[in-house]
Each structure stands twice: as structure tokens, then as C-alpha cells.
């Protein structure tokens, strides 16, 4: 929420506006008293727009990035909680048509940015029920982007360009990797970071994504992922799996091992709104 205060300056009235993250209008009265005690009142209207600048040129407006450590930690806790909660039974609010590896990331991301009041919590079984919410904004009232959370274009954010050509309510694993996250060293992974793999032989879904959960239950770090649908005739729709990271390192199919010497492992990534 924006706040405004006005006073007398050397050359006339001076107003200071502290803008929030939500655009809108402010109306009020500018009251100025001169040196002789004469008071004048003038109606004023301020029209506020969201700051759509992208100073770090990462493709996301600064207003969307979570710039406080408290908000980053809140997002991580909710994102991890929601991703982990899709095993063994997916949330009924996660549409079946979006249930694949990228869909798991998108669902947990969107839900993590919501306000988690009593109505939202009703009927949900969560690992962490008392995590604080992100405070900067709540989906779908996201500054600049609204409900189009995911970038689907390369390069920096162009404030003059059409939003729909650069952001979407959905994005493939390839776009999540290339435009919505940044690569980090394997040893720096934190709960809520992402793993990506590439399988060029997979038909239609060459990129695969997972969520790094960290150690939730004292058994060691885990990952959660959706296997994705089987594209073969009569194939299954896929399921959510949650496995120990150490077991993934010894996966019977070497292309799914998150090792730097595995050519199919693209690496660990972090959401740009956290970086």
C-alpha cells in the first residue's frame, strides 16, 4: 500500500510518496499554510503504477522478485511443503491436465505465493502447517504479471512490449529452466531449488524437472518429481515419486543420476524471484 505525506518546501509544497507493489489511485487534499498563516487546500489525485523495471536484466520485473530474506524463506518453505505434499496423492486443486514434471513445479510455485488462510487450508494435509506467508504480494495480485507468472521468452523484461508475449500462466520444463531459473553449483543447493535433466530421445518431453526438498524427516535429503506421462499407446498418466537423494545418485538408469559427469544432468537451478 502506498503512503503519501506533504509539506512546505523552499519553492512550494513538496510531497513524498512511498509506493507499494500494487497499482491504484490515491485521492486526498493538499493543505498548505504559508508564512502569514494563510491556508490553501487543493484536491489531488495520484495514479500509481507498478514498477516494471528490470535492473538486473534477468527477465523478471524487480517488483516481482522477493527481496527480503524473510519472504525468500517463506516462499521456500511453502514451495517445498506443497511439492512434497503431492506424494502419494496429488492435491485435488492440481488439475489433472497439468500433472507432469513441469506442472508439479508450476502448481507448487503458484500456491506458495498465495495467502494461506483458513479457506485455503481446508481439506489439505501439509507437512508444514504454520509457515508464514510471503508478505510482498499474494497470487493472483502479483505486481506487473498478475496471474501470468512464468516467463516464456529470452532476455530482459521489456516494459514496452506486450506482456502476453513474454509471460504465461503455464510454461514447459524447458522454459522453466531457461527463462525462470538460474544455474547454481551443486554444493549450494537449498530446499526449494530445482534439478533438470535432458533426455533427447524422449518424445515431446526432452526436459525433466525435480524439486530438491532437503531433509524433511531426518532421513536425509530428498527430491520429489512427477514421472510424466508415458507417450506410448496405452501408457500411464504418470505418478509423483519422492525419493532419497542418495538413492537417486545410484539410480539404475544412469541418465537420471544428478552427477556433474552425467551428460543428461543439466544441473541445479534456483528460481529467479529468489536470486
Short mmCIF file of C-alpha atoms in Angstrom, two decimals:
data_model
loop_
_atom_site.label_atom_id
_atom_site.label_comp_id
_atom_site.label_asym_id
_atom_site.label_seq_id
_atom_site.Cartn_x
_atom_site.Cartn_y
_atom_site.Cartn_z
CA UNK A 1 0.00 0.00 0.00
CA UNK A 2 1.31 3.44 -0.92
CA UNK A 3 1.71 6.25 1.62
CA UNK A 4 1.95 9.96 0.91
CA UNK A 5 2.98 12.94 3.02
CA UNK A 6 3.25 16.58 2.04
CA UNK A 7 4.85 19.69 3.47
CA UNK A 8 6.25 23.07 2.58
CA UNK A 9 9.47 23.31 0.60
CA UNK A 10 11.73 26.21 -0.32
CA UNK A 11 9.88 26.78 -3.59
CA UNK A 12 6.43 25.48 -2.75
CA UNK A 13 4.70 22.34 -1.49
CA UNK A 14 6.66 19.09 -1.55
CA UNK A 15 5.00 15.66 -1.45
CA UNK A 16 6.72 12.37 -0.79
CA UNK A 17 5.09 9.13 -1.96
CA UNK A 18 6.25 5.75 -0.73
CA UNK A 19 4.90 3.32 -3.31
CA UNK A 20 3.91 -0.23 -2.57
CA UNK A 21 3.71 -3.13 -5.01
CA UNK A 22 0.06 -2.73 -6.02
CA UNK A 23 -1.01 -0.14 -8.60
CA UNK A 24 -4.03 2.04 -7.94
CA UNK A 25 -5.18 5.55 -7.17
CA UNK A 26 -4.90 7.83 -4.14
CA UNK A 27 -7.12 10.86 -3.60
CA UNK A 28 -6.78 13.49 -0.94
CA UNK A 29 -6.39 17.15 -0.17
CA UNK A 30 -3.13 19.08 -0.28
CA UNK A 31 -3.21 21.54 2.62
CA UNK A 32 -0.52 24.24 2.64
CA UNK A 33 -0.06 27.05 5.17
CA UNK A 34 2.12 29.98 4.13
CA UNK A 35 4.30 32.22 6.32
CA UNK A 36 1.34 34.52 7.05
CA UNK A 37 -0.84 31.66 8.22
CA UNK A 38 -2.99 31.60 5.10
CA UNK A 39 -4.15 28.06 4.37
CA UNK A 40 -4.96 26.79 0.90
CA UNK A 41 -6.45 23.39 0.16
CA UNK A 42 -6.23 21.71 -3.23
CA UNK A 43 -7.72 18.33 -4.20
CA UNK A 44 -5.05 15.98 -5.51
CA UNK A 45 -5.10 12.60 -7.22
CA UNK A 46 -2.12 10.27 -7.53
CA UNK A 47 -2.14 7.45 -10.04
CA UNK A 48 0.28 4.70 -9.11
CA UNK A 49 1.58 2.05 -11.45
CA UNK A 50 3.64 -0.98 -10.59
CA UNK A 51 7.38 -0.59 -11.13
CA UNK A 52 8.13 -2.70 -14.20
CA UNK A 53 11.88 -2.03 -14.31
CA UNK A 54 14.27 -4.98 -14.54
CA UNK A 55 17.55 -3.64 -13.17
CA UNK A 56 19.36 -6.98 -13.11
CA UNK A 57 18.18 -7.82 -16.66
CA UNK A 58 17.09 -11.33 -15.63
CA UNK A 59 13.72 -11.11 -17.37
CA UNK A 60 11.64 -10.51 -14.24
CA UNK A 61 10.44 -7.07 -13.10
CA UNK A 62 12.09 -6.02 -9.85
CA UNK A 63 8.65 -5.71 -8.23
CA UNK A 64 8.15 -9.48 -8.59
CA UNK A 65 11.45 -10.55 -7.05
CA UNK A 66 11.38 -11.43 -3.36
CA UNK A 67 13.96 -9.01 -1.99
CA UNK A 68 13.70 -9.77 1.73
CA UNK A 69 15.22 -12.85 3.31
CA UNK A 70 12.00 -13.44 5.27
CA UNK A 71 9.99 -13.60 2.04
CA UNK A 72 12.52 -15.86 0.35
CA UNK A 73 12.44 -18.27 3.28
CA UNK A 74 8.64 -18.17 3.42
CA UNK A 75 8.43 -19.00 -0.28
CA UNK A 76 10.92 -21.85 0.06
CA UNK A 77 9.04 -23.42 2.97
CA UNK A 78 5.70 -23.26 1.19
CA UNK A 79 7.11 -24.41 -2.15
CA UNK A 80 8.80 -27.42 -0.54
CA UNK A 81 5.74 -28.21 1.58
CA UNK A 82 3.40 -28.12 -1.40
CA UNK A 83 5.67 -30.08 -3.73
CA UNK A 84 6.23 -32.79 -1.11
CA UNK A 85 2.50 -32.96 -0.34
CA UNK A 86 1.71 -34.19 -3.87
CA UNK A 87 3.09 -37.58 -2.86
CA UNK A 88 1.44 -40.03 -2.64
CA UNK A 89 -1.88 -38.36 -3.54
CA UNK A 90 -1.97 -35.19 -5.64
CA UNK A 91 -3.94 -32.21 -4.39
CA UNK A 92 -7.43 -32.09 -5.98
CA UNK A 93 -6.74 -28.42 -6.77
CA UNK A 94 -3.94 -29.51 -9.12
CA UNK A 95 -5.72 -30.03 -12.47
CA UNK A 96 -5.05 -33.44 -13.95
CA UNK A 97 -4.29 -31.92 -17.33
CA UNK A 98 -1.29 -30.16 -15.74
CA UNK A 99 0.03 -33.17 -13.88
CA UNK A 100 3.50 -33.73 -15.27
CA UNK A 101 7.03 -32.84 -14.15
CA UNK A 102 6.81 -29.14 -15.06
CA UNK A 103 3.24 -28.99 -13.79
CA UNK A 104 4.39 -30.01 -10.31
CA UNK A 105 6.78 -27.05 -10.22
CA UNK A 106 4.18 -24.62 -11.55
CA UNK A 107 1.50 -25.76 -9.10
CA UNK A 108 3.73 -25.55 -6.03
CA UNK A 109 5.14 -22.18 -7.19
CA UNK A 110 1.72 -20.60 -7.71
CA UNK A 111 0.25 -22.00 -4.49
CA UNK A 112 3.31 -20.92 -2.48
CA UNK A 113 2.65 -17.31 -3.47
CA UNK A 114 -0.96 -17.34 -2.27
CA UNK A 115 -2.33 -16.22 1.09
CA UNK A 116 -2.83 -19.39 3.12
CA UNK A 117 -5.86 -18.58 5.23
CA UNK A 118 -8.38 -20.98 6.73
CA UNK A 119 -10.29 -21.29 3.46
CA UNK A 120 -7.16 -22.20 1.53
CA UNK A 121 -6.03 -24.74 4.15
CA UNK A 122 -9.36 -26.53 4.39
CA UNK A 123 -9.04 -30.14 3.28
CA UNK A 124 -5.28 -30.02 2.73
CA UNK A 125 -2.81 -32.25 4.54
CA UNK A 126 0.51 -30.44 4.76
CA UNK A 127 3.90 -31.24 6.22
CA UNK A 128 4.27 -27.66 7.50
CA UNK A 129 1.04 -26.00 8.53
CA UNK A 130 2.42 -22.92 10.29
CA UNK A 131 4.88 -21.39 7.83
CA UNK A 132 4.49 -17.61 7.41
CA UNK A 133 3.21 -16.32 4.10
CA UNK A 134 5.17 -14.26 1.62
CA UNK A 135 4.36 -10.67 2.55
CA UNK A 136 5.35 -8.67 -0.54
CA UNK A 137 2.33 -9.80 -2.60
CA UNK A 138 -0.13 -12.67 -2.96
CA UNK A 139 -1.12 -14.50 -6.12
CA UNK A 140 -3.02 -13.61 -8.27
CA UNK A 141 -2.36 -9.95 -7.35
CA UNK A 142 1.25 -10.20 -8.49
CA UNK A 143 2.80 -6.84 -9.48
CA UNK A 144 3.03 -6.33 -13.26
CA UNK A 145 2.42 -10.03 -14.04
CA UNK A 146 -0.96 -10.79 -12.46
CA UNK A 147 -1.65 -14.50 -12.99
CA UNK A 148 0.96 -14.82 -15.78
CA UNK A 149 3.78 -15.95 -13.51
CA UNK A 150 6.11 -17.75 -15.89
CA UNK A 151 8.47 -16.24 -18.42
CA UNK A 152 8.29 -17.78 -21.90
CA UNK A 153 10.75 -15.53 -23.75
CA UNK A 154 14.51 -14.99 -23.56
CA UNK A 155 16.28 -11.82 -22.46
CA UNK A 156 15.47 -8.93 -20.14
CA UNK A 157 11.97 -7.71 -19.40
CA UNK A 158 10.74 -5.19 -21.97
CA UNK A 159 8.32 -2.88 -20.18
CA UNK A 160 7.11 -1.52 -23.53
CA UNK A 161 6.39 -4.91 -25.06
CA UNK A 162 3.15 -6.90 -24.76
CA UNK A 163 3.10 -8.87 -21.51
CA UNK A 164 1.37 -11.87 -23.11
CA UNK A 165 4.30 -12.46 -25.46
CA UNK A 166 6.78 -12.78 -22.58
CA UNK A 167 4.79 -14.28 -19.69
CA UNK A 168 2.21 -17.01 -19.40
CA UNK A 169 0.16 -18.85 -16.80
CA UNK A 170 1.98 -22.00 -17.91
CA UNK A 171 5.46 -22.96 -19.09
CA UNK A 172 7.22 -26.12 -20.18
CA UNK A 173 10.17 -27.60 -18.31
CA UNK A 174 12.44 -26.13 -21.00
CA UNK A 175 11.15 -22.60 -20.35
CA UNK A 176 11.23 -23.05 -16.59
CA UNK A 177 14.89 -23.97 -16.96
CA UNK A 178 15.95 -21.34 -19.49
CA UNK A 179 13.88 -18.29 -18.51
CA UNK A 180 12.61 -18.72 -14.94
CA UNK A 181 15.62 -20.08 -13.06
CA UNK A 182 19.40 -19.64 -12.84
CA UNK A 183 22.00 -22.35 -12.51
CA UNK A 184 23.78 -22.79 -9.18
CA UNK A 185 26.69 -25.01 -8.09
CA UNK A 186 25.57 -28.45 -6.90
CA UNK A 187 27.04 -27.88 -3.45
CA UNK A 188 24.93 -24.75 -2.89
CA UNK A 189 21.50 -26.33 -3.36
CA UNK A 190 18.88 -25.34 -0.79
CA UNK A 191 15.40 -26.72 -0.14
CA UNK A 192 13.17 -25.43 -2.92
CA UNK A 193 15.86 -25.45 -5.59
CA UNK A 194 15.39 -27.44 -8.79
CA UNK A 195 17.09 -30.22 -10.74
CA UNK A 196 16.84 -30.54 -14.51
CA UNK A 197 17.70 -33.41 -16.83
CA UNK A 198 17.68 -33.69 -20.60
CA UNK A 199 16.75 -36.82 -22.49
CA UNK A 200 16.88 -36.07 -26.22
CA UNK A 201 15.36 -39.45 -27.02
CA UNK A 202 12.15 -38.70 -25.10
CA UNK A 203 9.34 -37.85 -27.48
CA UNK A 204 7.80 -34.44 -26.79
CA UNK A 205 9.27 -34.06 -23.29
CA UNK A 206 13.04 -33.96 -23.60
CA UNK A 207 13.50 -31.94 -20.38
CA UNK A 208 12.63 -33.32 -16.96
CA UNK A 209 12.45 -31.44 -13.67
CA UNK A 210 12.58 -32.29 -9.96
CA UNK A 211 12.33 -30.38 -6.67
CA UNK A 212 15.09 -30.62 -4.08
CA UNK A 213 13.32 -30.92 -0.70
CA UNK A 214 16.25 -31.04 1.68
CA UNK A 215 15.96 -33.22 4.78
CA UNK A 216 12.30 -33.06 5.85
CA UNK A 217 12.05 -36.16 8.02
CA UNK A 218 15.56 -36.74 9.34
CA UNK A 219 16.24 -39.47 6.79
CA UNK A 220 18.46 -37.38 4.55
CA UNK A 221 17.87 -35.01 1.62
CA UNK A 222 15.04 -35.95 -0.75
CA UNK A 223 13.69 -34.99 -4.14
CA UNK A 224 10.13 -35.12 -5.42
CA UNK A 225 9.06 -35.29 -9.05
CA UNK A 226 6.31 -36.36 -11.41
CA UNK A 227 7.37 -39.11 -13.78
CA UNK A 228 5.41 -37.58 -16.64
CA UNK A 229 3.02 -39.44 -18.91
CA UNK A 230 4.05 -42.45 -20.93
CA UNK A 231 3.69 -41.34 -24.55
CA UNK A 232 3.33 -44.88 -25.83
CA UNK A 233 -0.16 -46.12 -26.80
CA UNK A 234 -1.98 -47.18 -23.64
CA UNK A 235 0.74 -45.64 -21.46
CA UNK A 236 0.07 -44.42 -17.93
CA UNK A 237 -0.51 -40.80 -16.93
CA UNK A 238 2.47 -40.92 -14.62
CA UNK A 239 2.79 -40.58 -10.86
CA UNK A 240 4.53 -38.45 -8.25
CA UNK A 241 7.60 -40.01 -6.64
CA UNK A 242 9.54 -38.92 -3.58
CA UNK A 243 12.97 -40.47 -3.16
CA UNK A 244 16.12 -40.01 -1.13
CA UNK A 245 18.76 -38.01 -2.96
CA UNK A 246 21.36 -40.68 -2.22
CA UNK A 247 19.15 -43.27 -3.93
CA UNK A 248 18.81 -41.03 -6.98
CA UNK A 249 22.61 -40.92 -7.17
CA UNK A 250 22.57 -44.69 -7.66
CA UNK A 251 19.51 -44.83 -9.94
CA UNK A 252 19.62 -47.97 -12.11
CA UNK A 253 19.30 -45.80 -15.22
CA UNK A 254 22.46 -43.68 -15.18
CA UNK A 255 20.90 -40.80 -17.12
CA UNK A 256 18.80 -39.90 -14.04
CA UNK A 257 21.76 -39.58 -11.70
CA UNK A 258 22.34 -35.94 -10.62
CA UNK A 259 26.09 -36.02 -11.15
CA UNK A 260 28.25 -33.45 -12.92
CA UNK A 261 29.78 -36.21 -15.06
CA UNK A 262 26.33 -37.26 -16.32
CA UNK A 263 25.76 -35.60 -19.72
CA UNK A 264 21.98 -35.88 -19.21
CA UNK A 265 22.06 -33.91 -15.94
CA UNK A 266 21.66 -30.22 -16.78
CA UNK A 267 22.26 -29.09 -13.20
CA UNK A 268 20.79 -27.49 -10.09
CA UNK A 269 18.78 -24.32 -10.57
CA UNK A 270 17.17 -21.61 -8.42
CA UNK A 271 14.01 -19.62 -9.13
CA UNK A 272 14.87 -16.13 -10.37
CA UNK A 273 12.50 -14.49 -7.89
CA UNK A 274 14.81 -15.83 -5.16
CA UNK A 275 18.12 -14.89 -6.76
#
